[in-house]
Amino acid sequence: MQPMSTLLILILLSSLIPGIVTFLIPEAHARLRNTLNLGAALVKTALVVVLLVSVLRGDLFEMRVALLPGIDFVLHADAWSLMFISLSSLLWLLTTFYAIGYLAHSQQRSRFFGFFSLCVFATSGIALSGNLITFLIFYELLTLATYPLVVHKGNAESIRAGRKYLAYTLSGGTLFLAGVVWLTAIAGPIEFNATGVLSERGDLSPALLQGIFLLLIAGLGVKAALVPLHGWLPAAMVAPAPVSALLHAVAVVKAGAFGISRIVYDVYGVEFAAQLGVTTPLAIAASVTILYGSTLALFQDGLKRRLAFSTVSQVSYIALGAAIAGPIATIGGIVHLVHQGLMKITLFFCAGNLDETLGIHKISQMNGVGRRMPWTMAAFTIAALGMIGVPPLAGFVSKWYLGYGALETGAYWVIGVLIGSSLLNAAYFLPILYAAWFRPASLERPFTPRTGRLETHWMLLLPPLVTAALALAAGIFAKSSYSPLEWGKLIAAREYDMVAIAELTFTQPQWLIIASLGVPLLCASMALWPRLQSSVLRLLPWAALPALTLALFPVEPANIVSWLFLGSVLQVDELAQPFLLFTALLWLTCGLYARGYLQDDAQRGRFAGFFLLAMVGNFGLILAVDVSSFIVFFTLMSFASYGLVVHRGDERAYRAGRIYISLVVVGEMCLFAAVVTLVNQANSLSIDALAASLDSHWLMALLLIGFGIKAGLLLLHVWLPLAHPVAPAPASAVLSGAMVAAGLLGWLRFLPLGLPGWETWGMLLTFAGLVGIFYGAVVGTLQQEAKTLLAYSTISQMGLMTAGVGMALWQPSLTTMLIPVLALYALHHGLAKGALFLATAVAPAAPTSGPIKWISVVLLVVPALAIVGAPLTSGALAKAALKTPITGSEIDFLLPLITLGAVGSTLLMVRFLYLTWPGGDTRHAPDTPMWLGWLVSVALVVVSAWWLPGFDEAAKKALAWDALWSQSWPVLLGVAILLIAYRVHGGHRRWTIPGGDILIPLEHLTDRMGRRLASRKQGILDHPIQTISSALELTHAASVRLAHAAMNIVDRQGQRVTGILFGIVLAGLLAAILW
Amino acid sequence: MSTALLFGLCGIVLFVLGLYFALTTTEMLRRILAINIMGNGVFMLLIAAAYQHDVSGLPNTDPVPHALVLTGIVVAVSATALALKLVCRAHELAAEQREEGDG
Amino acid sequence: MSELPGNPQLLVWLISLPLLGALMSVACRKAGRWTAMTAMIGNLVLACLLLAATQDGTLRYALGGWEAPLGIALYADTFSAMMIAITALVGAVISGYSLSYFATGSATERSFWPLWCLLLTALNTLFLSGDVFNLYVGLEVLSLSAVALVTLAPGLAATRAALRYLLASLMGSLCYLLGVALLYYAHATLDLALLADLTGDGPLERAALALMIVGLLLKTALFPLHFWLPPAHAGAPAPVSALLSALVLKGTFYLILRLWFDTLEEAANQLGTLLLGVLGCAAILWGSVQAIRATRLKQLVAYSTVAQIGYLFALFPLLGHATARVTAFDSMIYFIMAHACAKGAMFLAAGNILTVAGHDRIAELRAANLPSAITLFALAIAGISLIGLPPTGGFIAKWLMLQSAFHAGSWWLVVVVLLGGLLAAAYVFRVVAICFDRSEVSAPTDTAPRVATINPGREWSALVLALAALALGLLAAPALALFDATALMG
């Protein structure tokens, strides 16, 4: 087919011509200018769409003009260039929109928009370049076109920044030029070719090619901000926000990264490059950049500077993808080009909005800004979480593929880099989010009240929302056929000369499953509207109804949603059903309770939002049977719970939240590492397959830690006693009842239960669990606060369940019996613990006499008895069920320990009753919904004992009268011990352990170290850079002075020197010629 | 040593002398003079060249160098005139500036 | 092919038309500018015709029917036609600028036009003459008219600069003349073509070559013989600076090239070529550094010329290299053309800035007292071409030069060229940054910023030249096809 060129030229002209015309528009004609620019952006987007469609149809696009003798100027369109050009034209459209709003009152707008268009012209040229020299031409043009934008403000600072920008980029351009000319001189004009041009040239010396590669990458690395060539990027932050967006997301940085991948893939050919040994240094450089950029970002207070360093780090993922020579990593790198663009542009838009609307440009000023600009901060949050790599956002997809790809090629260290970077990302983004959403606004900077209906100008608000939505969609719909991921796969297949494999399968969606997740999600999104916040609170309990229905009437076929995440499979299997049942019930009652509890809370909308999101996460992870959706929902739940933990917003809540989120992030990283490795080994996304292919102790440890944090495994439990007391009661109830069980579920799903070979781990886990039982009981009994005590009770109870999991590993033959039993135990514990937590806010406020007191006492005692395992309760049933498989097996020597555990529980519960005994505390008068919620939850505890399918054997045993004594004696023993203890030790107050037990000494330790560091902190972390740079400046200044002095001497002597030099040259030339 | 060679060498010596002074003097008038001496040296060399190439068997019969020397003198005169005029003007301007500076 | 373009009489016309223009513009004092403009445009047309004519072969014309060795021949090949054409083009634009630069009817204006026509005559003579002595006359006319043009600027500094320029140039001319005399002494002919056939590499020829080259180097202002250039170019009125920088230096450079690689090729040796190359490299670095240090805009541009001349000489070692010479020659032509356009544009733009702001002290210039965007664009595009960034002519020249250097394996040259580009960027963006600088001037100025308005014609002519530099980058392939480097360089 004849190549077509008109469309390519049109695409270029669609931003060149408006750019030139814009310069001619007088400053005052704003409407004309805006129309022209928006029109051009729209036309360009349309043209790109036409191009996309035509290329998909198989048309060839190429344009070729002679530039120099033997060298052509080539434009062409392949999948890779299409991806880049689609991204840049779409983002250009949005940025133009944004810029019009942002610069509404600025000077020199014609100049600004003119160069803006030229910049996009150059970027399109870079995308469409068909050979190296064409690329070079547009690459340099881009440098030139962006310079006026960087210095647009025209103050001394921006001029300085501009100088720095040029110094870096032009030096880079020079190196690149050298590389390109050299390569052209030895190998002829280099056209971009899918599998690399140089790989077919065996006649060139490898050392030469390595040298040229270094030159090229060094040249491109400046724009791609590879350390140590990144210095211009933070400096260029003085430019207006749309420019930063353009630099970071659309054009400059991307051009560098795009160029690097062009060099690796299309010039050298990735396999050839790996053979030359140049990819590993590149990967190392990229990794260093990733970590270094993130680390520096931590120390920035300026919002835009922090974002800039974040870009330094994030863009190198693209280079990393190129450098890990494997198709999967290639996909990761390629797709990150788009993903990073979407996320980073959102962040910059938001930063611009804050600056423009509220004049905020420092992180320390951002306290409480989420309440003033909720939409902006919502977009910011999505993008920031995406940057961290939180599933299901776009950033997760990139990291997933990068990690997977690194394992594929055996570059295990890359996983460490990815994890480290994610941790750092979390460390510098999460405090911003916390400050924005949960900190009260500082008093000395009261926010200006909003003037219109919207929080800021609509043209400023729309673009970040769109890009944030796209970043979200790119992750959620990663598997749909037009997603960046699919494009990335297409390109990667091309670069590796493979045929793309179609993986798309569609089945009938199960509406009930969708509803059980969709309804709470929908309600959560309603919480964003301030007006709807009260109604959201009212809807809170009912959002769990679809899930409850699903649990009660399970549907058989799986809900395979191949476009969701990485291809998600949701279904209600045997394991999921009990979990879903009690979880849904618990969420429902807690929702009911929360309606009353938070009635007068100013932040009830926010609470409802996080509550619902956590609910979605919880349901989703129970339903998920594929890795990607499991991880996605697990993370969603973890992060949403953070909002619940810090809800109160005081210092204590903040501390709890900080510890919680740190552990969550650590846990997520462990899981990510483990799961990526497993997926690589099993080559499947199904959790069952993963569990079966687990073969390394490292992975086992990672899984145990990852889920152990949620499950409150001993030593990893420290967040529980901190988080529960500060969270609102309904939140504590779900945290303790439902979410903790998620950790258990994770173990049950992921661990290789029933497979031999893990006995040692099983033993360890069993003992850890057993120790946890008693540890939780002892520490809990010594608590002063009911909710802290309950948290320890949870630790104790989870210890029992952990021991159960451990036993299943220890004795694989018991697994089939233990798994349903553990599910049952989780159910019992969830309901009972939920009821107890709900009691903490109601019971102490009950009157000290009268029927209500006795009703409350009954309501208090029933779940407490259930926890203890007193006869005729669900606890007795669960314990009996747990003991059944163990009895008679090789490990029945553990049975007494489990029974003794009940003594511990008794201690806890007696102490709990003491703390929550109806005391007529009138400060928090409970209202009807709270009573109702409590009542229902207790009723469920009672009912669950008598109505549970599938445990007939155990139920018969548990509810039989003849077992009364064997079930009661531990309880009675416990009561007795406590009574004796009180008698012996009159004052129990001396015997308290602060919540968080082992954390306390740890914190002291880190505090002291931190303080010691802090004195040197500036010196160690900030100053080395400053010291070095100031030393450099001094040297520079000195040398400049020296040179000036030298030159002045020459200048002054110039007249006389002329003659002498003339003589010398004459003599020299004569000599040279005569001899 | 033939006359032509003697003339030629003399011309070169004159040129070198002129060059030396043109390079080392800072005073403008002297430099102009030195440059004129350089020119004269070249002209002498040209005349010597005319002796060298006898066209019709007679010495000193090559007319071309003579024409060249004549042209050269014309050029030299006009260049010197321009140089002198510039020196005068520089002098006047400097004097003016001094007066302004004083007043 | 029609009769007229192939007619060698074209060569005579190219010399006599500007001369006629000079005489006429002296004669009719009032309409002097229009007479001169007519001559310029006529010259441009003739240059185009010559360019077309030389595509089919070289032209040769013996004046008055006297053949060499006695007569004086005129000679044109594609190279000289190219030089004539670029001179005519740049000259015409600068003339357009001058129309509104000089106040109508002033004494300065009345002297400008004849002198400029004379300068053009001299340039055309240099490009077309096939006789070494005729070239001397041309050189002298060139120097004298150039010096006279410099003196159009009032003030002591300009006069002193002109004097310095004159003396340097006279010394150069005399060196050249001594070389001519030596050549005549040895071979008794002045015709370039005959000399090329006759010369061997005896000591006399070598001495002659050395003398001629040194004399011309002084006029071309190759480092370290450039000291006269910055004050003269910076002190002259803007269009004159443009003419001197863009065109006059190219005339003498053309001559060096012709002598070194054509006429006296046998006498020229590797060592000398290398020496010129090294001096060229030194010029690039020195000129650029001085431009970075310059305190005044025009001084900066003048030093940039010193650096750019360096590129031309840096190409000498490559021109002497067997495999790299064709590309190097292309590169040289491109440097000449791109520099002519870019430097012309830059000086014109600098002139506009000087007029509008009332001074050209870089430290005190701010966006507020600059002329309109047209001038600034001209400045920026010209600067970009000087740096050698795409898509300008300077980039093509640099690309070709690097390519040829890689072919020849001259690494040091690559390093110098790249470094020179960076230094050029440093001084160009010193100026470009001003266009965006809206901060306050820190030092109080003795002269209050006076913002004058200027004729748009002046702004547009600067832009036209800058756009020509840009077009050279875009149309490299057709432009290079206009002459055959292989034929010229063997």
PDB file of C-alpha atoms in Angstrom, chain B residues 2 4-5 8 11-12 15 19 22-23 28 31-32 35-36 38-39 41-43 45-46 48-50 52-53 62-65 67-69 71-72 75-76 78-80 82-87 89-91 93-94 97, chain C residues 69-70 131 133-134 136-137 140-141 143-145 147-148 150-160 162-164 166-168 170-190 211:
ATOM      1  CA  SER B   2      72.521  41.089 -10.168  1.00  0.00           C
ATOM      2  CA  ALA B   4      67.519  42.901  -9.929  1.00  0.00           C
ATOM      3  CA  LEU B   5      68.340  40.740  -6.964  1.00  0.00           C
ATOM      4  CA  GLY B   8      64.629  42.869  -4.694  1.00  0.00           C
ATOM      5  CA  GLY B  11      62.796  46.030  -1.243  1.00  0.00           C
ATOM      6  CA  ILE B  12      62.348  43.187   1.158  1.00  0.00           C
ATOM      7  CA  PHE B  15      59.318  45.990   3.800  1.00  0.00           C
ATOM      8  CA  LEU B  19      56.616  46.129   9.111  1.00  0.00           C
ATOM      9  CA  ALA B  22      54.275  49.463  11.967  1.00  0.00           C
ATOM     10  CA  LEU B  23      53.986  46.704  14.521  1.00  0.00           C
ATOM     11  CA  MET B  28      49.460  56.721  14.607  1.00  0.00           C
ATOM     12  CA  ARG B  31      52.541  53.834  11.846  1.00  0.00           C
ATOM     13  CA  ILE B  32      51.149  55.421   8.727  1.00  0.00           C
ATOM     14  CA  ILE B  35      53.158  51.353   6.349  1.00  0.00           C
ATOM     15  CA  ASN B  36      54.114  53.619   3.490  1.00  0.00           C
ATOM     16  CA  MET B  38      56.357  48.830   3.603  1.00  0.00           C
ATOM     17  CA  GLY B  39      54.571  49.767   0.436  1.00  0.00           C
ATOM     18  CA  GLY B  41      59.548  48.056  -0.315  1.00  0.00           C
ATOM     19  CA  VAL B  42      56.962  46.094  -2.249  1.00  0.00           C
ATOM     20  CA  PHE B  43      57.173  48.506  -5.130  1.00  0.00           C
ATOM     21  CA  LEU B  45      60.474  44.346  -5.421  1.00  0.00           C
ATOM     22  CA  LEU B  46      58.055  44.760  -8.291  1.00  0.00           C
ATOM     23  CA  ALA B  48      63.117  44.286  -9.602  1.00  0.00           C
ATOM     24  CA  ALA B  49      60.685  41.782 -11.047  1.00  0.00           C
ATOM     25  CA  ALA B  50      60.485  43.931 -14.163  1.00  0.00           C
ATOM     26  CA  GLN B  52      63.975  39.862 -14.069  1.00  0.00           C
ATOM     27  CA  HIS B  53      61.641  39.229 -16.961  1.00  0.00           C
ATOM     28  CA  ASP B  62      58.374  44.115 -18.824  1.00  0.00           C
ATOM     29  CA  PRO B  63      55.684  46.814 -18.652  1.00  0.00           C
ATOM     30  CA  VAL B  64      53.360  44.975 -16.340  1.00  0.00           C
ATOM     31  CA  PRO B  65      55.192  45.649 -13.022  1.00  0.00           C
ATOM     32  CA  ALA B  67      51.691  49.399 -14.330  1.00  0.00           C
ATOM     33  CA  LEU B  68      51.341  47.571 -11.051  1.00  0.00           C
ATOM     34  CA  VAL B  69      53.583  49.985  -9.223  1.00  0.00           C
ATOM     35  CA  THR B  71      48.398  51.456  -9.502  1.00  0.00           C
ATOM     36  CA  GLY B  72      49.934  50.630  -6.170  1.00  0.00           C
ATOM     37  CA  VAL B  75      46.136  53.113  -3.914  1.00  0.00           C
ATOM     38  CA  ALA B  76      48.772  53.980  -1.342  1.00  0.00           C
ATOM     39  CA  SER B  78      44.488  57.429  -1.329  1.00  0.00           C
ATOM     40  CA  ALA B  79      44.811  55.100   1.640  1.00  0.00           C
ATOM     41  CA  THR B  80      47.306  57.402   3.276  1.00  0.00           C
ATOM     42  CA  LEU B  82      42.171  58.561   4.339  1.00  0.00           C
ATOM     43  CA  ALA B  83      44.380  57.535   7.231  1.00  0.00           C
ATOM     44  CA  LEU B  84      45.620  61.073   7.737  1.00  0.00           C
ATOM     45  CA  LYS B  85      42.118  62.428   7.612  1.00  0.00           C
ATOM     46  CA  LEU B  86      41.055  59.931  10.233  1.00  0.00           C
ATOM     47  CA  VAL B  87      43.978  60.839  12.449  1.00  0.00           C
ATOM     48  CA  ARG B  89      39.454  63.731  13.023  1.00  0.00           C
ATOM     49  CA  ALA B  90      40.397  61.575  15.955  1.00  0.00           C
ATOM     50  CA  HIS B  91      42.575  64.397  17.174  1.00  0.00           C
ATOM     51  CA  LEU B  93      37.272  64.696  18.564  1.00  0.00           C
ATOM     52  CA  ALA B  94      39.680  63.971  21.371  1.00  0.00           C
ATOM     53  CA  GLN B  97      36.027  65.605  24.407  1.00  0.00           C
TER      54      GLN B  97
ATOM     55  CA  PRO C  69      48.891  36.775 -19.242  1.00  0.00           C
ATOM     56  CA  LEU C  70      48.623  40.403 -20.198  1.00  0.00           C
ATOM     57  CA  ASP C 131      43.901  38.022 -11.585  1.00  0.00           C
ATOM     58  CA  PHE C 133      46.710  42.018  -8.825  1.00  0.00           C
ATOM     59  CA  ASN C 134      43.192  42.917  -9.735  1.00  0.00           C
ATOM     60  CA  TYR C 136      44.688  43.469  -4.678  1.00  0.00           C
ATOM     61  CA  VAL C 137      42.911  46.468  -6.113  1.00  0.00           C
ATOM     62  CA  GLU C 140      42.014  47.909  -1.266  1.00  0.00           C
ATOM     63  CA  VAL C 141      38.746  49.276  -2.544  1.00  0.00           C
ATOM     64  CA  SER C 143      39.092  48.131   2.802  1.00  0.00           C
ATOM     65  CA  LEU C 144      38.838  51.779   2.013  1.00  0.00           C
ATOM     66  CA  SER C 145      35.110  51.766   1.521  1.00  0.00           C
ATOM     67  CA  VAL C 147      36.700  51.959   6.715  1.00  0.00           C
ATOM     68  CA  ALA C 148      34.862  54.919   5.327  1.00  0.00           C
ATOM     69  CA  VAL C 150      32.758  52.720   9.795  1.00  0.00           C
ATOM     70  CA  THR C 151      33.497  56.425  10.087  1.00  0.00           C
ATOM     71  CA  LEU C 152      29.847  57.163   9.407  1.00  0.00           C
ATOM     72  CA  ALA C 153      29.306  56.600  13.104  1.00  0.00           C
ATOM     73  CA  PRO C 154      29.962  59.754  15.071  1.00  0.00           C
ATOM     74  CA  GLY C 155      32.263  59.838  18.015  1.00  0.00           C
ATOM     75  CA  LEU C 156      35.863  59.322  18.908  1.00  0.00           C
ATOM     76  CA  ALA C 157      35.645  55.629  19.549  1.00  0.00           C
ATOM     77  CA  ALA C 158      34.325  54.888  16.086  1.00  0.00           C
ATOM     78  CA  THR C 159      37.001  57.026  14.476  1.00  0.00           C
ATOM     79  CA  ARG C 160      39.753  55.331  16.395  1.00  0.00           C
ATOM     80  CA  ALA C 162      38.168  52.943  11.899  1.00  0.00           C
ATOM     81  CA  LEU C 163      41.760  54.049  12.001  1.00  0.00           C
ATOM     82  CA  ARG C 164      42.830  50.824  13.582  1.00  0.00           C
ATOM     83  CA  LEU C 166      42.425  50.890   8.205  1.00  0.00           C
ATOM     84  CA  LEU C 167      45.958  50.383   9.384  1.00  0.00           C
ATOM     85  CA  ALA C 168      45.461  46.688   9.984  1.00  0.00           C
ATOM     86  CA  LEU C 170      46.661  48.260   4.894  1.00  0.00           C
ATOM     87  CA  MET C 171      49.253  46.065   6.491  1.00  0.00           C
ATOM     88  CA  GLY C 172      47.327  43.057   5.330  1.00  0.00           C
ATOM     89  CA  SER C 173      47.066  44.408   1.817  1.00  0.00           C
ATOM     90  CA  LEU C 174      50.742  45.125   1.635  1.00  0.00           C
ATOM     91  CA  CYS C 175      51.600  41.648   2.805  1.00  0.00           C
ATOM     92  CA  TYR C 176      49.347  40.364   0.104  1.00  0.00           C
ATOM     93  CA  LEU C 177      50.967  42.637  -2.444  1.00  0.00           C
ATOM     94  CA  LEU C 178      54.410  41.436  -1.462  1.00  0.00           C
ATOM     95  CA  GLY C 179      53.213  37.927  -2.090  1.00  0.00           C
ATOM     96  CA  VAL C 180      51.918  39.001  -5.477  1.00  0.00           C
ATOM     97  CA  ALA C 181      55.224  40.598  -6.271  1.00  0.00           C
ATOM     98  CA  LEU C 182      57.080  37.432  -5.312  1.00  0.00           C
ATOM     99  CA  LEU C 183      54.773  35.398  -7.488  1.00  0.00           C
ATOM    100  CA  TYR C 184      55.309  37.712 -10.372  1.00  0.00           C
ATOM    101  CA  TYR C 185      59.010  37.584  -9.703  1.00  0.00           C
ATOM    102  CA  ALA C 186      58.876  33.847 -10.036  1.00  0.00           C
ATOM    103  CA  HIS C 187      56.370  33.310 -12.824  1.00  0.00           C
ATOM    104  CA  ALA C 188      55.783  36.614 -14.568  1.00  0.00           C
ATOM    105  CA  THR C 189      52.064  36.199 -14.659  1.00  0.00           C
ATOM    106  CA  LEU C 190      49.166  37.358 -12.541  1.00  0.00           C
ATOM    107  CA  LEU C 211      52.594  36.337   2.866  1.00  0.00           C
TER     108      LEU C 211
END
